Short mmCIF file of C-alpha atoms in Angstrom, two decimals:
data_model
loop_
_atom_site.label_atom_id
_atom_site.label_comp_id
_atom_site.label_asym_id
_atom_site.label_seq_id
_atom_site.Cartn_x
_atom_site.Cartn_y
_atom_site.Cartn_z
CA MET M 6 0.20 0.05 -0.03
CA SER M 7 1.39 3.50 -1.03
CA PHE M 8 -0.04 6.90 -1.03
CA ASP M 9 2.97 8.34 -3.05
CA THR M 10 1.14 8.45 -6.68
CA LEU M 11 -1.71 10.61 -4.73
CA ALA M 12 0.12 12.65 -2.43
CA PRO M 13 0.33 15.89 -4.81
CA TYR M 14 -3.38 15.92 -5.32
CA TYR M 15 -4.73 14.31 -1.83
CA ARG M 16 -5.57 17.78 -0.28
CA THR M 17 -7.35 18.87 -3.33
CA LEU M 18 -9.05 15.70 -3.99
CA GLU M 19 -10.37 15.52 -0.24
CA ALA M 20 -11.72 19.18 -1.05
CA LEU M 21 -13.58 18.62 -4.13
CA LEU M 22 -14.77 15.08 -2.88
CA ALA M 23 -15.78 16.20 0.85
CA GLY M 24 -15.34 19.80 1.02
CA GLY M 25 -14.27 20.52 4.81
CA ILE M 26 -16.11 17.73 6.64
CA LEU M 27 -13.16 15.22 7.12
CA HIS M 28 -11.19 17.99 8.56
CA ARG M 29 -13.80 18.99 10.74
CA CYS M 30 -14.30 15.22 11.94
CA ARG M 31 -10.36 14.91 12.56
CA THR M 32 -10.56 17.95 14.73
CA THR M 33 -13.45 17.18 16.62
CA PHE M 34 -11.83 16.24 19.76
CA LEU M 35 -8.67 18.31 19.42
CA ALA M 36 -9.46 20.58 22.31
CA GLU M 37 -9.78 17.43 24.79
CA ALA M 38 -6.14 16.62 23.82
CA GLY M 39 -4.69 20.03 25.19
CA GLY M 40 -2.88 18.46 27.96
CA CYS M 41 -0.91 15.81 25.97
CA ARG M 42 2.91 15.79 25.40
CA ARG M 43 3.92 13.13 23.43
CA ALA M 44 1.57 12.45 20.25
CA LEU M 45 1.66 9.47 17.99
CA LEU M 46 -0.03 10.11 14.61
CA LEU M 47 -0.60 7.30 12.35
CA GLY M 48 -0.92 7.60 8.53
CA GLU M 49 -1.14 11.33 8.89
CA GLY M 50 -0.74 11.91 5.16
CA PRO M 51 -0.65 15.66 4.24
CA GLY M 52 -0.22 17.11 7.84
CA LYS M 53 -3.71 18.54 8.15
CA PHE M 54 -4.57 17.22 11.65
CA LEU M 55 -0.56 17.96 12.51
CA VAL M 56 -0.81 21.41 11.78
CA GLU M 57 -4.10 21.70 13.78
CA LEU M 58 -2.36 19.67 17.14
CA LEU M 59 0.86 21.91 16.67
CA ARG M 60 -1.08 25.20 16.75
CA ALA M 61 -3.52 24.01 19.65
CA ASN M 62 -0.66 22.53 21.91
CA PRO M 63 2.81 24.67 22.14
CA ARG M 64 4.09 21.93 24.32
CA VAL M 65 3.09 18.86 22.33
CA GLU M 66 5.97 16.64 20.69
CA ALA M 67 4.85 14.37 17.74
CA THR M 68 5.90 11.21 16.07
CA CYS M 69 4.29 10.93 12.60
CA VAL M 70 4.60 7.32 10.98
CA GLU M 71 3.85 7.68 7.46
CA ARG M 72 4.83 5.11 4.68
CA SER M 73 4.76 7.43 1.78
CA PRO M 74 7.56 9.74 1.56
CA ARG M 75 5.89 12.15 -0.62
CA MET M 76 3.35 12.72 2.40
CA ILE M 77 6.06 13.48 4.47
CA GLU M 78 7.24 16.19 1.83
CA GLN M 79 3.66 17.50 1.44
CA ALA M 80 3.21 17.62 5.65
CA ILE M 81 6.88 19.42 6.14
CA ARG M 82 5.85 21.96 3.89
CA HIS M 83 2.34 22.65 5.16
CA LEU M 84 4.12 22.82 8.67
CA GLU M 85 6.55 25.51 6.85
CA ARG M 86 3.90 27.54 5.30
CA ASN M 87 1.95 27.94 8.57
CA GLY M 88 5.39 29.02 10.47
CA LEU M 89 5.19 25.98 12.54
CA ASP M 90 8.53 24.45 14.04
CA ALA M 91 8.91 21.12 12.28
CA SER M 92 11.46 20.01 15.11
CA ARG M 93 8.84 19.36 17.07
CA VAL M 94 7.97 16.60 14.90
CA LYS M 95 9.60 13.27 14.16
CA PHE M 96 8.78 11.62 10.92
CA GLU M 97 8.83 7.91 10.67
CA ALA M 98 8.67 6.71 6.77
CA HIS M 99 7.71 3.40 7.81
CA ASP M 100 4.88 0.92 7.33
CA ALA M 101 2.73 1.02 10.62
CA LEU M 102 2.41 -2.60 10.51
CA ALA M 103 6.22 -3.19 10.69
CA TRP M 104 7.33 -0.42 12.78
CA GLN M 105 8.02 -1.06 16.36
CA PRO M 106 7.16 1.86 18.83
CA PRO M 107 8.42 2.33 22.12
CA ARG M 108 6.62 1.17 25.14
CA ALA M 109 4.56 3.30 27.30
CA THR M 110 5.57 6.49 25.59
CA PHE M 111 2.88 8.27 24.01
CA ASP M 112 0.00 9.77 25.83
CA LEU M 113 -2.06 10.43 22.83
CA VAL M 114 -2.62 8.30 19.58
CA VAL M 115 -4.45 9.94 16.63
CA THR M 116 -5.81 7.84 13.35
CA CYS M 117 -7.78 9.85 11.38
CA PHE M 118 -9.19 7.81 8.10
CA PHE M 119 -6.31 5.34 8.63
CA LEU M 120 -7.44 2.04 10.18
CA ASP M 121 -10.27 1.39 7.49
CA CYS M 122 -7.15 0.79 5.22
CA PHE M 123 -6.53 -2.25 6.64
CA ARG M 124 -8.05 -5.96 6.98
CA PRO M 125 -9.45 -7.11 10.49
CA ASP M 126 -6.54 -8.96 11.44
CA GLN M 127 -4.16 -6.18 10.28
CA ALA M 128 -6.05 -3.52 11.91
CA GLU M 129 -6.06 -5.94 15.16
CA HIS M 130 -2.56 -6.42 15.25
CA LEU M 131 -1.73 -2.80 14.83
CA ILE M 132 -3.95 -1.45 17.67
CA VAL M 133 -2.75 -4.08 20.08
CA LYS M 134 0.72 -3.22 19.28
CA VAL M 135 0.18 0.62 19.59
CA ALA M 136 -1.48 0.40 22.75
CA GLU M 137 1.39 -1.21 24.32
CA SER M 138 3.44 2.10 23.34
CA THR M 139 0.78 4.43 25.35
CA THR M 140 0.85 5.63 28.86
CA ASN M 141 -1.64 4.62 31.66
CA ASN M 142 -3.48 8.14 30.95
CA ALA M 143 -3.27 7.82 27.05
CA GLN M 144 -6.18 9.26 24.77
CA TRP M 145 -6.81 7.90 21.33
CA LEU M 146 -8.45 10.21 18.49
CA LEU M 147 -10.21 8.39 16.05
CA ALA M 148 -11.94 9.65 12.65
CA ASP M 149 -13.39 7.13 10.22
CA PHE M 150 -16.26 5.89 8.14
CA GLN M 151 -19.17 3.59 9.28
CA VAL M 152 -22.31 1.80 7.95
CA PRO M 153 -25.36 3.09 9.81
CA ALA M 154 -27.74 0.22 10.99
CA THR M 155 -30.58 0.92 8.85
CA GLY M 156 -32.45 2.77 6.34
CA TRP M 157 -31.58 4.92 3.18
CA ARG M 158 -28.59 6.07 5.24
CA ARG M 159 -27.17 2.36 5.66
CA TRP M 160 -27.73 1.71 1.51
CA ARG M 161 -25.86 4.85 0.84
CA ALA M 162 -22.99 4.18 3.22
CA LYS M 163 -22.48 0.87 1.33
CA ILE M 164 -22.45 2.34 -2.18
CA LEU M 165 -19.88 5.06 -1.26
CA LEU M 166 -17.74 2.44 0.65
CA SER M 167 -17.96 0.20 -2.41
CA LEU M 168 -16.92 2.99 -4.79
CA MET M 169 -13.91 4.20 -2.21
CA TYR M 170 -12.60 0.72 -1.69
CA GLN M 171 -12.59 0.42 -5.34
CA PHE M 172 -10.70 3.46 -6.27
CA PHE M 173 -8.03 3.42 -3.54
CA ARG M 174 -7.39 -0.56 -4.14
CA LEU M 175 -6.68 0.68 -7.62
CA THR M 176 -4.50 3.50 -7.06
CA THR M 177 -2.83 2.49 -3.92
CA HIS M 178 -3.30 -1.32 -3.29
CA LEU M 179 -5.14 -1.14 -0.34
CA PRO M 180 -5.30 -4.46 1.51
CA ALA M 181 -8.52 -3.65 2.91
CA SER M 182 -11.92 -4.24 0.82
CA ARG M 183 -14.04 -3.51 3.35
CA LEU M 184 -14.58 -1.62 6.85
CA ALA M 185 -13.10 -3.43 9.87
CA PRO M 186 -14.76 -1.56 13.07
CA PRO M 187 -11.90 -1.01 15.57
CA ASP M 188 -13.97 -0.79 18.66
CA ASP M 189 -13.69 -4.48 20.17
CA TYR M 190 -10.06 -4.01 19.29
CA LEU M 191 -9.67 -1.13 21.59
CA ARG M 192 -11.83 -2.23 24.25
CA THR M 193 -9.49 -5.50 24.40
CA ALA M 194 -6.44 -3.24 24.18
CA GLY M 195 -7.32 -1.52 27.31
CA PHE M 196 -9.22 1.65 25.98
CA ARG M 197 -12.84 2.76 26.46
CA LEU M 198 -15.15 5.07 24.40
CA ARG M 199 -15.66 8.29 26.27
CA GLN M 200 -17.40 10.28 23.40
CA ARG M 201 -18.57 9.63 20.02
CA ARG M 202 -20.12 12.22 17.20
CA LEU M 203 -21.61 11.53 13.89
CA ALA M 204 -21.49 13.42 10.74
CA ASN M 205 -22.56 13.02 7.37
CA PHE M 206 -25.95 10.98 7.94
CA GLY M 207 -24.06 8.78 10.33
CA PHE M 208 -21.41 7.93 7.56
CA ILE M 209 -18.45 9.45 9.54
CA HIS M 210 -17.60 9.06 13.30
CA SER M 211 -15.39 10.94 15.49
CA ASP M 212 -14.36 9.18 18.70
CA LEU M 213 -12.46 10.05 22.09
CA TRP M 214 -11.17 6.96 23.44
CA GLN M 215 -9.47 6.81 27.03
CA ARG M 216 -6.90 4.22 28.41
CA SER M 217 -8.70 2.47 31.27
CA THR M 218 -6.59 1.31 34.33
CA THR M 219 -9.75 -0.30 35.68
#
């Protein structure tokens, strides 16, 4: 899986197809992470959430794991355009599935429209591994797609997801062909859902998960 081909056009493509709704969903719970000091961003892409995080939290240091070197280039340029200090960010050009994180380090994990790229077994493996790298009070911000339970919203979501997966499998060799809801994996890894907000007729959810010590 590689987003190198799409990297120069990704921001424009998102704006044309979704307007600002994906970015609003990314940042829904940004204010809740104001006290975090070490953040792990997985599949950050061109740096849209990263810029907002550094603006909102002047003391946070971030590690971005992004497989695409071109996406990392886009993220660095986005930081520079916004006058932000790139020395606060460590970029890791690795496949998240193969990357080995340090243990008990991060008090914030962010996965925005990223976990939907993986097969269920891959998503479970990744979540378990990343959970081991978090502190006891860590938060996990997540934004992703979902299929509503009933009605026309459910059929609309299924059609949109089918088109999206066909496109991204063709252009990026995406391993997933369907959504793998991460809730059970996160709970098993020691997190509990604190808040969830829905957007786009229930097609997108923004979550705030908290590491539970009980």
